[in-house]
Short mmCIF file of C-alpha atoms and ligand atoms in Angstrom, two decimals:
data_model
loop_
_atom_site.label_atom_id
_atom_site.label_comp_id
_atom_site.label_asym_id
_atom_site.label_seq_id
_atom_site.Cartn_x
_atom_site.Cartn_y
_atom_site.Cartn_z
CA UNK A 528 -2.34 2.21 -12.78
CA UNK A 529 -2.72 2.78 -9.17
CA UNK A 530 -0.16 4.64 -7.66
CA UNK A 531 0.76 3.98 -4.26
CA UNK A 532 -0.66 6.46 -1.99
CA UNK A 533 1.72 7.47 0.55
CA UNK A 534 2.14 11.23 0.36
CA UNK A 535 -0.62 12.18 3.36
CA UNK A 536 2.22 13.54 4.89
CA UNK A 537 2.06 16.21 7.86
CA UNK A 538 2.86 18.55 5.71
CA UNK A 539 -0.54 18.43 3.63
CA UNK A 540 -2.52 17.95 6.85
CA UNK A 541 -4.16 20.98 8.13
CA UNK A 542 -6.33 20.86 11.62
CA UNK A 543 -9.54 22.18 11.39
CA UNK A 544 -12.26 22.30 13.69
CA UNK A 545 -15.42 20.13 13.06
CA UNK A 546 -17.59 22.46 11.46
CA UNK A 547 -19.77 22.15 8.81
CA UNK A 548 -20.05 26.02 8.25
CA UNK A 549 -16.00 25.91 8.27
CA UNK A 550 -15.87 23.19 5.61
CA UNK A 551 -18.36 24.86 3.24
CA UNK A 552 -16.60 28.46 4.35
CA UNK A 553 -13.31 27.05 2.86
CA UNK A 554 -14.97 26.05 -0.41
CA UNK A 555 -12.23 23.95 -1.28
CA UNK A 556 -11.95 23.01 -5.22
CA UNK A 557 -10.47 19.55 -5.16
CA UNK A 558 -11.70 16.75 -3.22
CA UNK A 559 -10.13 17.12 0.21
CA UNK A 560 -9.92 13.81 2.38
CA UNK A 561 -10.98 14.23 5.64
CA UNK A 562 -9.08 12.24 8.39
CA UNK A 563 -9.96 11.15 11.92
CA UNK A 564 -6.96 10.00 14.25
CA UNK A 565 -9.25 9.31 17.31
CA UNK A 566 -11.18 6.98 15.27
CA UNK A 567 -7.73 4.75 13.86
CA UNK A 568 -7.05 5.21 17.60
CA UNK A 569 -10.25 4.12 18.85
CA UNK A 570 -10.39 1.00 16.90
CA UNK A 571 -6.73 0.07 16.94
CA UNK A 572 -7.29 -0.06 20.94
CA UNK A 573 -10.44 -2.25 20.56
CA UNK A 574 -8.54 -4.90 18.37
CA UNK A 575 -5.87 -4.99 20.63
CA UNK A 576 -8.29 -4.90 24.24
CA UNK A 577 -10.63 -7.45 22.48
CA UNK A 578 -9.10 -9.72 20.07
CA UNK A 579 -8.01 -12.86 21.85
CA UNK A 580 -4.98 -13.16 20.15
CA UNK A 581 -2.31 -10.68 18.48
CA UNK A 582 -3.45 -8.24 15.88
CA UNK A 583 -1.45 -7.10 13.13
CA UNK A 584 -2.53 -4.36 10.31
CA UNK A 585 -3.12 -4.88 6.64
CA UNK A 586 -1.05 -2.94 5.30
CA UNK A 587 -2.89 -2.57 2.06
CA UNK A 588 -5.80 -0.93 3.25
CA UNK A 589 -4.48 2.27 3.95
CA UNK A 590 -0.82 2.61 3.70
CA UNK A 591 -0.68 6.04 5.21
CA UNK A 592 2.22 6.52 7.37
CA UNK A 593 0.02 9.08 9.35
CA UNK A 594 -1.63 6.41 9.94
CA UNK A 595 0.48 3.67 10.37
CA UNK A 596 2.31 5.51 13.40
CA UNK A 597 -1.46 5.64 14.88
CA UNK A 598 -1.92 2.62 15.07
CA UNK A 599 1.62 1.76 16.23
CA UNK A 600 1.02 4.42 19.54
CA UNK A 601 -2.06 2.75 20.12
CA UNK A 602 -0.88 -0.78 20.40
CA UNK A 603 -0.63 -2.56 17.12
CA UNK A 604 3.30 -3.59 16.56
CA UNK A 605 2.64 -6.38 13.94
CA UNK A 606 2.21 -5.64 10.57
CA UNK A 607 0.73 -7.61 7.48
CA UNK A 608 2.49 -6.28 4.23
CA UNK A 609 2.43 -7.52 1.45
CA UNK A 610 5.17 -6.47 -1.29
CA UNK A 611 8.38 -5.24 -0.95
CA UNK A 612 7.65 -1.23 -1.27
CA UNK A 613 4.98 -2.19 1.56
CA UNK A 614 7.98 -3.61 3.50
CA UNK A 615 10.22 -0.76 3.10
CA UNK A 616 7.09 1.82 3.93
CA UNK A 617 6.66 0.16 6.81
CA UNK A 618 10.43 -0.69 8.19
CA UNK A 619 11.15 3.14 7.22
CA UNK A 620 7.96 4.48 9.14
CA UNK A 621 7.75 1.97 12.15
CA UNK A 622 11.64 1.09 12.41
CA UNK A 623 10.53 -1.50 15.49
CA UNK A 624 7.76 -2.73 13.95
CA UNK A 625 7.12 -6.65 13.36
CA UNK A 626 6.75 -7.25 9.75
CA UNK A 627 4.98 -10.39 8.10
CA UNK A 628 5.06 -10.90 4.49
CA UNK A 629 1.87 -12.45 4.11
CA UNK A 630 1.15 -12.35 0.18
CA UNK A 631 1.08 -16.29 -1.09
CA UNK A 632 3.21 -15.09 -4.24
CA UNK A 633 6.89 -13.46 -3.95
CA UNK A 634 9.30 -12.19 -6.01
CA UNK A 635 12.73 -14.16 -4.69
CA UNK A 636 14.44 -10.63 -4.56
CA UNK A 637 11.90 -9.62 -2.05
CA UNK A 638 11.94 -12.33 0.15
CA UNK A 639 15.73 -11.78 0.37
CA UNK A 640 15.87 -8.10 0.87
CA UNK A 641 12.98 -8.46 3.19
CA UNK A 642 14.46 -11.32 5.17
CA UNK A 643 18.07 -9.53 5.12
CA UNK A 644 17.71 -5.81 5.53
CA UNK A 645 14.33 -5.68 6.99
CA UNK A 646 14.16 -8.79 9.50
CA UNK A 647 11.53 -10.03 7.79
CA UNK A 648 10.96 -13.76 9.39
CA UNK A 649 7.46 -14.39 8.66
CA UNK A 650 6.15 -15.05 5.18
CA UNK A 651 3.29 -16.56 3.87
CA UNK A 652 2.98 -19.64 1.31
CA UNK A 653 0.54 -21.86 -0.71
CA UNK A 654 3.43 -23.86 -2.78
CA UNK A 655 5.99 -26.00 -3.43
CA UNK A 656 7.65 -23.75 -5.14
CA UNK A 657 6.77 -20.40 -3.21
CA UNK A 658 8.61 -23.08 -0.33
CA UNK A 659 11.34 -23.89 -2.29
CA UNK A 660 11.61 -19.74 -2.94
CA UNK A 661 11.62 -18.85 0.00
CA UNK A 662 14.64 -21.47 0.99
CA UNK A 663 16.87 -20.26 -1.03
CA UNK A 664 16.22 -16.51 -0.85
CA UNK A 665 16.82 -16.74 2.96
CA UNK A 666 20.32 -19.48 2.00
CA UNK A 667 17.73 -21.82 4.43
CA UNK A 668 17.32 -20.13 7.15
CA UNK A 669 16.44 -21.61 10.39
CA UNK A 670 14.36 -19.31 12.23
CA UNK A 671 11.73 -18.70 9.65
CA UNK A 672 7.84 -18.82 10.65
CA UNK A 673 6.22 -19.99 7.86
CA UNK A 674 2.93 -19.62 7.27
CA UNK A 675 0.52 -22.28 4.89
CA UNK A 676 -2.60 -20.23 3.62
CA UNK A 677 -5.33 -22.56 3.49
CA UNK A 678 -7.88 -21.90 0.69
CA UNK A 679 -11.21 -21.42 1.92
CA UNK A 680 -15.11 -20.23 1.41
CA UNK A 681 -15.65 -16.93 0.77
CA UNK A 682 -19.30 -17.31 0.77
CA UNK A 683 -20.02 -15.28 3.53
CA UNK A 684 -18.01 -12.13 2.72
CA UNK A 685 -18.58 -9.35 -0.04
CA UNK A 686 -15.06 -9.63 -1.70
CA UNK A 687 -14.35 -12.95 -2.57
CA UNK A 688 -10.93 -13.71 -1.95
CA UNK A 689 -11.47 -17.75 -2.62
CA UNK A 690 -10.05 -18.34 -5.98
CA UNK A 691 -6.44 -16.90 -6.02
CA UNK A 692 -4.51 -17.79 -3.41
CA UNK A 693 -4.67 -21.18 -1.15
CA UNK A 694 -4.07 -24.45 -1.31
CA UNK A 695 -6.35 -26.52 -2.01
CA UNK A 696 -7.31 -29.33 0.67
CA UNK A 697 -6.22 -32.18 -0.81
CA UNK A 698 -2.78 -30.53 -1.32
CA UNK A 699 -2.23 -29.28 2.15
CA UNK A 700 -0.73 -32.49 3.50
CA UNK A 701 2.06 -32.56 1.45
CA UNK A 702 2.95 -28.44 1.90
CA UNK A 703 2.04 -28.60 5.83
CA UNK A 704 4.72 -31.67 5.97
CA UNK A 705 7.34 -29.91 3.81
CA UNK A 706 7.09 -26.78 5.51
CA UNK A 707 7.07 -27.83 8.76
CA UNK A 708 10.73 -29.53 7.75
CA UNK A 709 12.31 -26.28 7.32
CA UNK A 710 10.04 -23.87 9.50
CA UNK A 711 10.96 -22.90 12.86
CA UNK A 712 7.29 -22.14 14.06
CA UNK A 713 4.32 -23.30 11.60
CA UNK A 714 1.62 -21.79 11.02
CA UNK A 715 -1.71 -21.84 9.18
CA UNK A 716 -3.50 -18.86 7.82
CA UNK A 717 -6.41 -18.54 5.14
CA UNK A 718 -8.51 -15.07 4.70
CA UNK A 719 -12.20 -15.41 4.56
CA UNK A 720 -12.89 -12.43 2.05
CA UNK A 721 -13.21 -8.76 2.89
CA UNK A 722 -16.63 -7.84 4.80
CA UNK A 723 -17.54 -10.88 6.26
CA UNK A 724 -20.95 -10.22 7.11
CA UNK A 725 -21.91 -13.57 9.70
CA UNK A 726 -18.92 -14.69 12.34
CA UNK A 727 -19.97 -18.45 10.81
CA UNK A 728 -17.33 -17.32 8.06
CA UNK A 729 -14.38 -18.28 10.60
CA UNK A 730 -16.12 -21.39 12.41
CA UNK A 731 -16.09 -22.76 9.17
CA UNK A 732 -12.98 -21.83 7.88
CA UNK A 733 -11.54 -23.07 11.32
CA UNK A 734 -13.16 -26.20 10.27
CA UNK A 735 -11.28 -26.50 7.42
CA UNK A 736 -7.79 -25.89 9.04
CA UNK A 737 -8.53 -28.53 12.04
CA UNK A 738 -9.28 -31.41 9.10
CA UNK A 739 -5.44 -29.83 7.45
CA UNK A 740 -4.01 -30.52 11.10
CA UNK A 741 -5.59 -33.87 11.23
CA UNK A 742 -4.64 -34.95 8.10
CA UNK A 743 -1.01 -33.75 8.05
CA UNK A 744 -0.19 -34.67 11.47
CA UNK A 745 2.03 -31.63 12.27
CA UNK A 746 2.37 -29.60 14.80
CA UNK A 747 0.95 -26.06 14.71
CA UNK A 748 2.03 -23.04 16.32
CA UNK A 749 0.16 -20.35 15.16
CA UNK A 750 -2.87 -19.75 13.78
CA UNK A 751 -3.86 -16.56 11.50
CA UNK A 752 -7.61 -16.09 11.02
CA UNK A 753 -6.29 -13.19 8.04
CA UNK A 754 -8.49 -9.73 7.41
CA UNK A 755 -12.15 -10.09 6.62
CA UNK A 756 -13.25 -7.96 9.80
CA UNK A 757 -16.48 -5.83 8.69
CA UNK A 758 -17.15 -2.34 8.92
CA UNK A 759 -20.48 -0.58 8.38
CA UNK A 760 -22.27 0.56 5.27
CA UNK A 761 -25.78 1.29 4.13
CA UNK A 762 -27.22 -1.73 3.51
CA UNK A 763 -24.85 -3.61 5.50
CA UNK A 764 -24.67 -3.51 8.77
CA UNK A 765 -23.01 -6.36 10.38
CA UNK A 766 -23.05 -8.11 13.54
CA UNK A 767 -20.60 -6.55 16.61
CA UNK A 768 -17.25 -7.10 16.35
CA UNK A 769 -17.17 -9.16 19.74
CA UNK A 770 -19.36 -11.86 18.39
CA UNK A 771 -16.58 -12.21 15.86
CA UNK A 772 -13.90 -12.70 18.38
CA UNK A 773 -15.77 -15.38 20.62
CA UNK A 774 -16.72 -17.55 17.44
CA UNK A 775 -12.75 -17.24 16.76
CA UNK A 776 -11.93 -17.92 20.24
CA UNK A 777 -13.86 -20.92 20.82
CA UNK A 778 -12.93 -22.65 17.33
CA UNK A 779 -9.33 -21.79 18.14
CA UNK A 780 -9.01 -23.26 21.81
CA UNK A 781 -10.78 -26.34 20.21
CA UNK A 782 -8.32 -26.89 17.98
CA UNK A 783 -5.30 -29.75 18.01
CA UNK A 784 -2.44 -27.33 17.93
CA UNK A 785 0.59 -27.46 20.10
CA UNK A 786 0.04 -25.97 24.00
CA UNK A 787 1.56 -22.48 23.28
CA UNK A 788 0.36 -21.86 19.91
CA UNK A 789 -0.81 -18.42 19.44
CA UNK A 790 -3.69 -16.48 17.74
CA UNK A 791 -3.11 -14.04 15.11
CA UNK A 792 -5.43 -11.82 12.83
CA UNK A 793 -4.47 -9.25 10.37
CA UNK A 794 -7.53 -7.21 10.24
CA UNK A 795 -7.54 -4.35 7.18
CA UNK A 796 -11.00 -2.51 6.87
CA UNK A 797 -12.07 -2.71 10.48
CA UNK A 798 -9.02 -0.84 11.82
CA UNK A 799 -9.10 2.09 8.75
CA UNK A 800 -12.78 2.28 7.65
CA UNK A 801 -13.45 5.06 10.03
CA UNK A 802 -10.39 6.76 9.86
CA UNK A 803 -10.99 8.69 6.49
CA UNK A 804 -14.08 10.38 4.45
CA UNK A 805 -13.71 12.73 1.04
CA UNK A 806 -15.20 15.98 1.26
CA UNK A 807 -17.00 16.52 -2.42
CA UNK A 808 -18.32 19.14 -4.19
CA UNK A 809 -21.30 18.91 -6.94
CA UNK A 810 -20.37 20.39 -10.50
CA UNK A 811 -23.68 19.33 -12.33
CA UNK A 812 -27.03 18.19 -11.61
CA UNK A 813 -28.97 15.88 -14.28
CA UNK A 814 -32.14 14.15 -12.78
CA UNK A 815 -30.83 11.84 -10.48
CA UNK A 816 -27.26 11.74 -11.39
CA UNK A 817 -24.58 14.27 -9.52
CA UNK A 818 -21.68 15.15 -11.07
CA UNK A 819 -18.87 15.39 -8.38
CA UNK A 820 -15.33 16.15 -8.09
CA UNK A 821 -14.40 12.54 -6.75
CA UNK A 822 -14.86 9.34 -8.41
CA UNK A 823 -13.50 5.78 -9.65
CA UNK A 824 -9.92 7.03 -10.28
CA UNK A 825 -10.61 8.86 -6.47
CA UNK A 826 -11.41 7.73 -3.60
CA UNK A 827 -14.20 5.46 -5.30
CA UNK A 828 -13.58 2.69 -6.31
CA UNK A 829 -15.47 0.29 -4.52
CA UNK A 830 -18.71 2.27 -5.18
CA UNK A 831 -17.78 2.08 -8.95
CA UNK A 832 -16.50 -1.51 -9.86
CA UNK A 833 -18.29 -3.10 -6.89
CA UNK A 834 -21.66 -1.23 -6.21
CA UNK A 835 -20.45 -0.74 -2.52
CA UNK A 836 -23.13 2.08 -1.19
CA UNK A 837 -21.39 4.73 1.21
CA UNK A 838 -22.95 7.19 3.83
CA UNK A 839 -23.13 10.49 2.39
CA UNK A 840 -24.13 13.75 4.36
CA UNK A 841 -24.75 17.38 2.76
CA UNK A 842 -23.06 20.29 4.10
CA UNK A 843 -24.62 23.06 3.72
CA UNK A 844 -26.02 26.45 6.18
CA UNK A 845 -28.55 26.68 6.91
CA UNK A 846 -29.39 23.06 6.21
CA UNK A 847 -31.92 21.55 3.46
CA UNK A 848 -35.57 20.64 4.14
CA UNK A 849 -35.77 18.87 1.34
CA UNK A 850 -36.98 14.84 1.67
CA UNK A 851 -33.59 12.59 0.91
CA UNK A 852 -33.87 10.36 -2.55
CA UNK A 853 -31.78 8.19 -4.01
CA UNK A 854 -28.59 9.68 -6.26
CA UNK A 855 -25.60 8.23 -8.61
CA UNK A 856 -22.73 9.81 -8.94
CA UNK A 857 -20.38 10.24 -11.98
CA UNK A 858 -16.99 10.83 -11.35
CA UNK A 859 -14.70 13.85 -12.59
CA UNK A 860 -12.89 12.03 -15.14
CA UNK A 861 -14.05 11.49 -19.36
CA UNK A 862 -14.86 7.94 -18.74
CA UNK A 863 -18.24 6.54 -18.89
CA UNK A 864 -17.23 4.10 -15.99
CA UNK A 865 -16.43 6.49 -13.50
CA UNK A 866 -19.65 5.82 -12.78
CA UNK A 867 -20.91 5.02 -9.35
CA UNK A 868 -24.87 3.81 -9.51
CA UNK A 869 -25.80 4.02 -5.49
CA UNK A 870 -27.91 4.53 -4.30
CA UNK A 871 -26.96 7.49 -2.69
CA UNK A 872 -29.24 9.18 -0.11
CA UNK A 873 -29.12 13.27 -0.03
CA UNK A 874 -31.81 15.99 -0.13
CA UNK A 875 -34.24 16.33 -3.25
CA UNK A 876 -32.60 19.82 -3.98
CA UNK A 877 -29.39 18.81 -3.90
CA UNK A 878 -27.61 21.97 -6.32
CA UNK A 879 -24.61 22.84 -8.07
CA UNK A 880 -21.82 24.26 -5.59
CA UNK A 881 -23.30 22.18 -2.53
CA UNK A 882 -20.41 20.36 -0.75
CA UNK A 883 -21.15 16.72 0.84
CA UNK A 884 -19.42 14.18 2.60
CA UNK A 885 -19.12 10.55 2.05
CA UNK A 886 -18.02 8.72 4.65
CA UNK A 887 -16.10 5.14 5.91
CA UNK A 888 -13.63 6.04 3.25
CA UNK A 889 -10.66 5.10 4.97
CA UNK A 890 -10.18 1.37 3.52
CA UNK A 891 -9.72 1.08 0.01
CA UNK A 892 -10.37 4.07 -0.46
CA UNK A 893 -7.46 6.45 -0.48
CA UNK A 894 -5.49 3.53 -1.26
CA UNK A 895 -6.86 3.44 -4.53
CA UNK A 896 -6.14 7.31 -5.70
CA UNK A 897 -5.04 8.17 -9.00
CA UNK A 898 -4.67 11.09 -10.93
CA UNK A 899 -6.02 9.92 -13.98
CA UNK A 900 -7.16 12.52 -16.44
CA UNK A 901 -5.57 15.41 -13.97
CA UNK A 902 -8.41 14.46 -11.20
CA UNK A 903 -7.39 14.13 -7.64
CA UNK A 904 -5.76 15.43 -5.03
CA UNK A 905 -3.82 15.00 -1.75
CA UNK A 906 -5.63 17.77 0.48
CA UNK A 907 -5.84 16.28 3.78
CA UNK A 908 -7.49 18.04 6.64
CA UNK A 909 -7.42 16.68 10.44
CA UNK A 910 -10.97 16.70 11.80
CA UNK A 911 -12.35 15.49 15.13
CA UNK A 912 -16.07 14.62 14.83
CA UNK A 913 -17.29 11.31 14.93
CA UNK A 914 -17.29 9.34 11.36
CA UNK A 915 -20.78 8.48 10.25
CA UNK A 916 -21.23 5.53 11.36
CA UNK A 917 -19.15 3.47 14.24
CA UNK A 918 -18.24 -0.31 15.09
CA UNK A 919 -16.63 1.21 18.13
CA UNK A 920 -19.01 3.21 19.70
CA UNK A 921 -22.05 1.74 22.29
CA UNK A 922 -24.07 4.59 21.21
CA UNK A 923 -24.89 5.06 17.84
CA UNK A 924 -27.24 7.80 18.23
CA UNK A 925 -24.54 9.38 19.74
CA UNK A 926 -22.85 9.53 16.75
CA UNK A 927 -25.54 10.32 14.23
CA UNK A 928 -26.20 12.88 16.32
CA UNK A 929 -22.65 14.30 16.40
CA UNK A 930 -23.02 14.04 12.89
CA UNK A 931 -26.07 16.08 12.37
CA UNK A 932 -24.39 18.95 14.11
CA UNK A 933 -21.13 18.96 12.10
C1 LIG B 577 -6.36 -7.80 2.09
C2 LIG B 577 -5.82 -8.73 3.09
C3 LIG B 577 -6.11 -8.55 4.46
C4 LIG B 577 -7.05 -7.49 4.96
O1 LIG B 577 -8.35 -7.82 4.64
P1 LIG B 577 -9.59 -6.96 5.21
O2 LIG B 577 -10.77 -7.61 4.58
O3 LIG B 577 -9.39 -5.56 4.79
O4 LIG B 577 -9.58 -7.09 6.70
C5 LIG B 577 -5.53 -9.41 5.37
N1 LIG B 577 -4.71 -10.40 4.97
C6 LIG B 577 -4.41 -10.61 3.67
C7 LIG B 577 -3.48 -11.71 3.32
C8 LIG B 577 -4.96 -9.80 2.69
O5 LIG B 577 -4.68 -10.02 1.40
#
């Protein structure tokens, strides 16, 4: 029962300076999410400087229209959604925006009201029948771009993505041929799972889509690498971003695709992760374990069902001597699973009524809000310090050290 989060409005969103004394000052009661437009900004303008092809956003991993028009003013116009209130979000936020509906697995009503009232052209597929869906939804159109999502490894990512969607290799023939019969432009996309740690993810998976090509003998005009761009976490910090981008570069100009076929990538968690962190306030102290205002049905997710580790950062004047150790967290809510097991690194005498921060919450994160139980909340305040940690800046003692002084 997640809800869709789309209410960080303006009107929630208060500036505030980037003070630590101001955040605990304001002892807020309720989570508050803190947001960073210069970040969004900072690494919508990289994707768009750096990538060698055309970017367009995931829509899924944040679908704030704050942000959303962020990224639009700094340069990303194409847009990876992938159900119809994600189209309509989108088309009502963006109104020039390029939309591509690039989930495997439609309803037909969406592919019509996406293709007629929202000029929806591209949409993904990985069967016969999505094909033969998507045909008559659109009464055949003819100026469809039609995307065939190639199943491939996710062995090199955190989130698998490998088993869902995808056809299989043996099966692509037949689908590349078919589709390429009723497609005005063809192309081939796969996603190599979220948080692909090595760049050897998408030579391989480009491996993959060359033997497709091969074997169907059609011609290609574009190729979508999909999300899987990394951010940074404890624990796993992955290679730069440009390494990514030449790996893709090379296996793409390699590849037997016609002479003006173009690059796409719809990167999720590499454009957001900085953009958002939760501001969090300790209600109980057991051992090791914090209770916090913020959990599973939050903000957390990830750190709950998947183990993911986040940066956390005490706020608190003047500022604790203590040694850091390892913490879990549980959640606000009555269930034992809103449970997130860390480790978590904050000061030995961490206390009842100290705020903290944990950071790179802006993918799948506030995405995932509910208000289960009565938790949550949709306090939003603007600040302008650096996020923890950065994929987009040279320095990074620069930014611990911003950090340190917020
Ligand atoms: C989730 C998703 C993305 C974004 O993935 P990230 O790992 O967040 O970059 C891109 N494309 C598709 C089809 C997806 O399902």
């Amino acid at each position: 029962m997640h809800k869709h989060h789309n209410t960080l409005g303006l009107a929630t969103t208060h500036p505030i300076a980037a003070c630590g004394n101001d955040i605990a000052n304001r002892r807020p009661i309720d989570p508050v999410t803190l947001v960073r437009p210069h970040a969004a900004a900072r690494a919508a303008r990289f994707f768009v400087e750096k990538f060698p092809g055309k970017s367009m956003y995931a829509v899924k991993a944040n679908p704030s229209p704050d942000l959303l028009r962020i990224l639009w003013d700094n340069g990303i116009v194409q847009y990876d959604v992938a159900s119809i209130a994600e189209v309509r979000l989108v088309a009502r936020t963006l109104p020039d925006a390029i939309l591509c509906f690039m989930h495997p697995v439609k309803a037909e009503e969406a592919i019509r009201e996406a293709y007629f009232t929202h000029g929806v052209r591209t949409f993904s597929l990985d069967s016969m029948e999505e094909l033969e869906k998507i045909c008559r939804a659109t009464n055949d159109a003819t100026d469809l771009t039609l995307c065939v999502r190639l199943r491939v490894s996710s062995e090199h990512s955190k989130l698998s993505l490998a088993s869902k969607f995808g056809v299989a290799p043996h099966e692509a023939k037949l689908l590349l041929f078919a589709a390429r019969q009723v497609a005005d432009a063809l192309g081939i996309c796969f996603h190599v799972g979220s948080q692909a740690m090595t760049p050897e993810a998408y030579s391989n998976a480009m491996e993959r889509v060359r033997a497709a090509i091969v074997d169907a003998a059609v011609t290609v005009d574009v190729i979508d690498v999909g999300g899987g761009f990394p951010s940074s976490y404890p624990g796993m910090e992955p290679p730069p971003l440009e390494h990514y981008f030449a790996t893709i570069h090379r296996a793409f100009e390699s590849l037997p695709v016609s002479y003006s076929a173009e690059l796409w990538a719809e990167p999720g968690r590499a454009l957001c992760a900085e953009y958002s962190s939760i501001l969090v306030r300790v209600e109980r102290r057991r051992g090791s374990e914090l209770y916090i205002n913020d959990g599973a049905y939050g903000a957390l997710f990830d750190a709950a069902h998947i183990g993911w580790r986040f940066p956390t950062m005490l706020l608190r004047e003047p500022d604790s001597n203590a040694r850091d150790m390892g913490f879990s967290f549980y959640g606000p809510t009555c269930d034992d699973m809103d449970h997130m097991a860390g480790p978590f690194m904050l000061p030995a005498d961490m206390a009842v009524g100290d705020y903290f921060e944990i950071g790179m919450l802006g993918a799948y994160g506030a995405a995932m809000r509910t208000a289960f139980n009565g938790f949550g909340s949709d306090e939003t305040w603007i600040v302008e310090d650096e996020p923890m940690t950065s994929l987009y800046v040279n320095d990074q003692r620069k930014v611990a050290s911003n950090v340190v002084t917020l």
